[in-house]
mmCIF file of C-alpha atoms in Angstrom:
data_model
loop_
_atom_site.group_PDB
_atom_site.id
_atom_site.type_symbol
_atom_site.label_atom_id
_atom_site.label_comp_id
_atom_site.label_asym_id
_atom_site.label_seq_id
_atom_site.Cartn_x
_atom_site.Cartn_y
_atom_site.Cartn_z
ATOM 1 C CA UNK A 1 -16.398 22.815 3.320
ATOM 2 C CA UNK A 2 -14.118 25.818 3.188
ATOM 3 C CA UNK A 3 -10.516 25.695 2.074
ATOM 4 C CA UNK A 4 -9.467 26.710 5.579
ATOM 5 C CA UNK A 5 -11.300 23.786 7.174
ATOM 6 C CA UNK A 6 -9.543 21.322 4.899
ATOM 7 C CA UNK A 7 -6.047 22.794 5.216
ATOM 8 C CA UNK A 8 -3.404 20.679 6.877
ATOM 9 C CA UNK A 9 0.223 21.250 7.855
ATOM 10 C CA UNK A 10 2.049 23.671 5.615
ATOM 11 C CA UNK A 11 -1.325 24.993 4.499
ATOM 12 C CA UNK A 12 -1.923 21.872 2.369
ATOM 13 C CA UNK A 13 -5.490 21.054 1.451
ATOM 14 C CA UNK A 14 -6.506 17.677 2.842
ATOM 15 C CA UNK A 15 -8.093 16.458 -0.361
ATOM 16 C CA UNK A 16 -9.827 13.601 1.476
ATOM 17 C CA UNK A 17 -11.686 16.166 3.564
ATOM 18 C CA UNK A 18 -12.167 18.673 0.742
ATOM 19 C CA UNK A 19 -13.917 16.055 -1.419
ATOM 20 C CA UNK A 20 -15.125 13.394 1.017
ATOM 21 C CA UNK A 21 -17.301 11.614 -1.562
ATOM 22 C CA UNK A 22 -14.248 10.958 -3.736
ATOM 23 C CA UNK A 23 -12.338 9.693 -0.705
ATOM 24 C CA UNK A 24 -15.239 7.437 0.314
ATOM 25 C CA UNK A 25 -15.232 5.997 -3.218
ATOM 26 C CA UNK A 26 -11.498 5.289 -2.940
ATOM 27 C CA UNK A 27 -12.053 3.686 0.461
ATOM 28 C CA UNK A 28 -14.855 1.550 -1.016
ATOM 29 C CA UNK A 29 -12.484 0.506 -3.800
ATOM 30 C CA UNK A 30 -9.904 -0.492 -1.184
ATOM 31 C CA UNK A 31 -12.526 -2.628 0.596
ATOM 32 C CA UNK A 32 -13.437 -4.341 -2.687
ATOM 33 C CA UNK A 33 -9.739 -4.973 -3.383
ATOM 34 C CA UNK A 34 -9.265 -6.464 0.126
ATOM 35 C CA UNK A 35 -12.212 -8.781 -0.525
ATOM 36 C CA UNK A 36 -10.836 -9.751 -3.959
ATOM 37 C CA UNK A 37 -7.416 -10.466 -2.432
ATOM 38 C CA UNK A 38 -8.957 -12.666 0.258
ATOM 39 C CA UNK A 39 -11.102 -14.476 -2.337
ATOM 40 C CA UNK A 40 -7.977 -15.057 -4.435
ATOM 41 C CA UNK A 41 -6.290 -16.676 -1.431
ATOM 42 C CA UNK A 42 -3.861 -13.864 -0.592
ATOM 43 C CA UNK A 43 -3.344 -13.597 3.138
ATOM 44 C CA UNK A 44 -3.376 -10.272 4.962
ATOM 45 C CA UNK A 45 0.396 -10.325 5.556
ATOM 46 C CA UNK A 46 1.146 -10.559 1.828
ATOM 47 C CA UNK A 47 -1.279 -7.712 1.075
ATOM 48 C CA UNK A 48 0.326 -5.569 3.784
ATOM 49 C CA UNK A 49 3.793 -6.318 2.379
ATOM 50 C CA UNK A 50 2.553 -5.026 -0.990
ATOM 51 C CA UNK A 51 1.058 -1.936 0.684
ATOM 52 C CA UNK A 52 4.290 -1.267 2.533
ATOM 53 C CA UNK A 53 6.582 -1.788 -0.439
ATOM 54 C CA UNK A 54 4.516 0.581 -2.588
ATOM 55 C CA UNK A 55 4.520 3.128 0.252
ATOM 56 C CA UNK A 56 8.298 2.765 0.646
ATOM 57 C CA UNK A 57 8.825 3.495 -3.040
ATOM 58 C CA UNK A 58 6.505 6.504 -2.863
ATOM 59 C CA UNK A 59 7.982 7.653 0.488
ATOM 60 C CA UNK A 60 4.571 8.087 2.082
ATOM 61 C CA UNK A 61 5.249 8.385 5.808
ATOM 62 C CA UNK A 62 1.590 8.304 6.818
ATOM 63 C CA UNK A 63 0.889 5.100 4.859
ATOM 64 C CA UNK A 64 4.119 3.476 6.041
ATOM 65 C CA UNK A 65 3.094 4.069 9.635
ATOM 66 C CA UNK A 66 -0.475 2.873 9.069
ATOM 67 C CA UNK A 67 0.454 -0.291 7.180
ATOM 68 C CA UNK A 68 3.384 -1.210 9.440
ATOM 69 C CA UNK A 69 0.893 -1.314 12.296
ATOM 70 C CA UNK A 70 -1.541 -3.338 10.160
ATOM 71 C CA UNK A 71 1.200 -5.810 9.169
ATOM 72 C CA UNK A 72 2.229 -6.296 12.787
ATOM 73 C CA UNK A 73 -1.421 -6.865 13.794
ATOM 74 C CA UNK A 74 -1.671 -9.466 11.000
ATOM 75 C CA UNK A 75 1.332 -11.322 12.459
ATOM 76 C CA UNK A 76 4.236 -10.022 10.379
ATOM 77 C CA UNK A 77 7.612 -9.922 12.116
ATOM 78 C CA UNK A 78 9.681 -6.828 12.788
ATOM 79 C CA UNK A 79 12.659 -8.613 11.250
ATOM 80 C CA UNK A 80 10.999 -8.995 7.855
ATOM 81 C CA UNK A 81 9.555 -5.485 8.003
ATOM 82 C CA UNK A 82 13.027 -4.169 8.727
ATOM 83 C CA UNK A 83 14.477 -5.663 5.544
ATOM 84 C CA UNK A 84 11.478 -5.206 3.259
ATOM 85 C CA UNK A 85 13.137 -2.415 1.264
ATOM 86 C CA UNK A 86 15.921 -4.898 0.425
ATOM 87 C CA UNK A 87 13.709 -7.967 -0.050
ATOM 88 C CA UNK A 88 15.700 -9.113 -3.098
ATOM 89 C CA UNK A 89 18.842 -9.427 -0.940
ATOM 90 C CA UNK A 90 17.418 -11.817 1.641
ATOM 91 C CA UNK A 91 15.876 -15.270 1.755
ATOM 92 C CA UNK A 92 13.266 -14.204 4.327
ATOM 93 C CA UNK A 93 10.482 -13.931 1.730
ATOM 94 C CA UNK A 94 8.782 -16.836 -0.029
ATOM 95 C CA UNK A 95 8.776 -17.149 -3.834
ATOM 96 C CA UNK A 96 5.101 -16.139 -3.794
ATOM 97 C CA UNK A 97 5.828 -13.027 -1.710
ATOM 98 C CA UNK A 98 8.807 -12.163 -3.906
ATOM 99 C CA UNK A 99 6.642 -12.410 -7.024
ATOM 100 C CA UNK A 100 3.992 -10.179 -5.443
ATOM 101 C CA UNK A 101 6.583 -7.614 -4.349
ATOM 102 C CA UNK A 102 8.161 -7.507 -7.813
ATOM 103 C CA UNK A 103 4.720 -7.051 -9.369
ATOM 104 C CA UNK A 104 3.861 -4.273 -6.888
ATOM 105 C CA UNK A 105 7.112 -2.492 -7.760
ATOM 106 C CA UNK A 106 6.416 -2.853 -11.495
ATOM 107 C CA UNK A 107 2.922 -1.448 -10.958
ATOM 108 C CA UNK A 108 4.375 1.509 -9.073
ATOM 109 C CA UNK A 109 7.027 2.128 -11.780
ATOM 110 C CA UNK A 110 5.074 1.252 -14.955
ATOM 111 C CA UNK A 111 7.477 3.119 -17.270
ATOM 112 C CA UNK A 112 10.181 0.475 -16.757
ATOM 113 C CA UNK A 113 8.952 -1.988 -19.378
ATOM 114 C CA UNK A 114 11.810 -4.444 -18.830
ATOM 115 C CA UNK A 115 11.213 -4.695 -15.094
ATOM 116 C CA UNK A 116 7.488 -4.932 -15.721
ATOM 117 C CA UNK A 117 7.932 -7.890 -18.110
ATOM 118 C CA UNK A 118 10.323 -9.651 -15.736
ATOM 119 C CA UNK A 119 8.000 -9.110 -12.772
ATOM 120 C CA UNK A 120 5.020 -10.393 -14.716
ATOM 121 C CA UNK A 121 6.924 -13.492 -15.825
ATOM 122 C CA UNK A 122 7.943 -14.165 -12.213
ATOM 123 C CA UNK A 123 4.379 -13.605 -11.052
ATOM 124 C CA UNK A 124 3.021 -16.062 -13.653
ATOM 125 C CA UNK A 125 5.277 -18.780 -12.247
ATOM 126 C CA UNK A 126 4.310 -18.200 -8.597
ATOM 127 C CA UNK A 127 0.772 -16.757 -8.638
ATOM 128 C CA UNK A 128 -2.549 -17.587 -10.267
ATOM 129 C CA UNK A 129 -4.237 -15.135 -12.617
ATOM 130 C CA UNK A 130 -6.661 -14.220 -9.827
ATOM 131 C CA UNK A 131 -3.775 -13.594 -7.423
ATOM 132 C CA UNK A 132 -1.900 -11.488 -9.986
ATOM 133 C CA UNK A 133 -4.979 -9.368 -10.542
ATOM 134 C CA UNK A 134 -5.489 -8.909 -6.788
ATOM 135 C CA UNK A 135 -1.833 -7.906 -6.259
ATOM 136 C CA UNK A 136 -1.972 -5.367 -9.081
ATOM 137 C CA UNK A 137 -5.241 -3.933 -7.744
ATOM 138 C CA UNK A 138 -3.721 -3.715 -4.242
ATOM 139 C CA UNK A 139 -0.705 -1.842 -5.637
ATOM 140 C CA UNK A 140 -2.878 0.474 -7.761
ATOM 141 C CA UNK A 141 -5.076 1.292 -4.778
ATOM 142 C CA UNK A 142 -2.099 1.818 -2.456
ATOM 143 C CA UNK A 143 -0.500 4.139 -5.007
ATOM 144 C CA UNK A 144 -3.717 6.194 -5.028
ATOM 145 C CA UNK A 145 -3.803 6.398 -1.210
ATOM 146 C CA UNK A 146 -0.112 7.363 -1.206
ATOM 147 C CA UNK A 147 -0.860 10.260 -3.533
ATOM 148 C CA UNK A 148 -3.745 11.438 -1.348
ATOM 149 C CA UNK A 149 -1.619 11.348 1.817
ATOM 150 C CA UNK A 150 1.510 12.815 0.222
ATOM 151 C CA UNK A 151 -0.296 15.702 -1.455
ATOM 152 C CA UNK A 152 -2.345 16.380 1.695
ATOM 153 C CA UNK A 153 0.734 16.001 3.944
ATOM 154 C CA UNK A 154 -1.161 13.749 6.336
ATOM 155 C CA UNK A 155 0.860 13.795 9.548
ATOM 156 C CA UNK A 156 2.188 10.812 11.438
ATOM 157 C CA UNK A 157 1.279 11.365 15.056
ATOM 158 C CA UNK A 158 2.493 9.603 18.154
ATOM 159 C CA UNK A 159 -0.072 7.059 19.303
ATOM 160 C CA UNK A 160 -2.569 7.913 16.552
ATOM 161 C CA UNK A 161 -5.026 5.087 16.036
ATOM 162 C CA UNK A 162 -5.564 5.909 12.349
ATOM 163 C CA UNK A 163 -9.165 4.805 12.569
ATOM 164 C CA UNK A 164 -10.371 7.807 10.587
ATOM 165 C CA UNK A 165 -8.344 6.785 7.528
ATOM 166 C CA UNK A 166 -8.050 3.003 8.007
ATOM 167 C CA UNK A 167 -7.896 1.188 4.695
#
C-alpha cells in the first residue's frame, strides 16, 4: 500500500490501513479480551463503560462515537452516559462499575501510583481476580485503539455504521 492510499484527513497516515496485519492482530486481541470479559462475568454494558471512560480520558472522538453507540445497543441509558465523565459525583453507578471505572482510569494513567493503589484496593473489594484482569485488559486494549484512531485522525462521520473498525 502506498503512503497516499493510507493518508487520512490532514494528510495523516491511517496506520490501520498502512499495516493491516498489525491492526488485525489488535482486533483479534480485542475479541479475545471481549471473550475473557464475558467468561469473567462482566456484562457488555460494564465493558462499554470502561471503553468509554478510557476514550474520554484520551479524547478519542472516533472511539467515543463508536462505543457510545455500542453502549446504547447493549442497553445503557443516555442519562448514565451523559454523566460518565463525572461518575464519582453521582450514585448512578454500582460499586462494581465504580471499581471497574477507577481501575480503567488507573490503567490509563499508570504514572499516578497513589491512584493506582487506591483503584486496585477498591477493585479487590468489588471484583474477582478474573474480573480485575478482564477490566485491565479491556482498558489496555481500548488505550491501544485510542492511539491508533487519534494518530490516524479517524473521522467521526454522520450516520457511519463503523462496521469496518468495529471492536
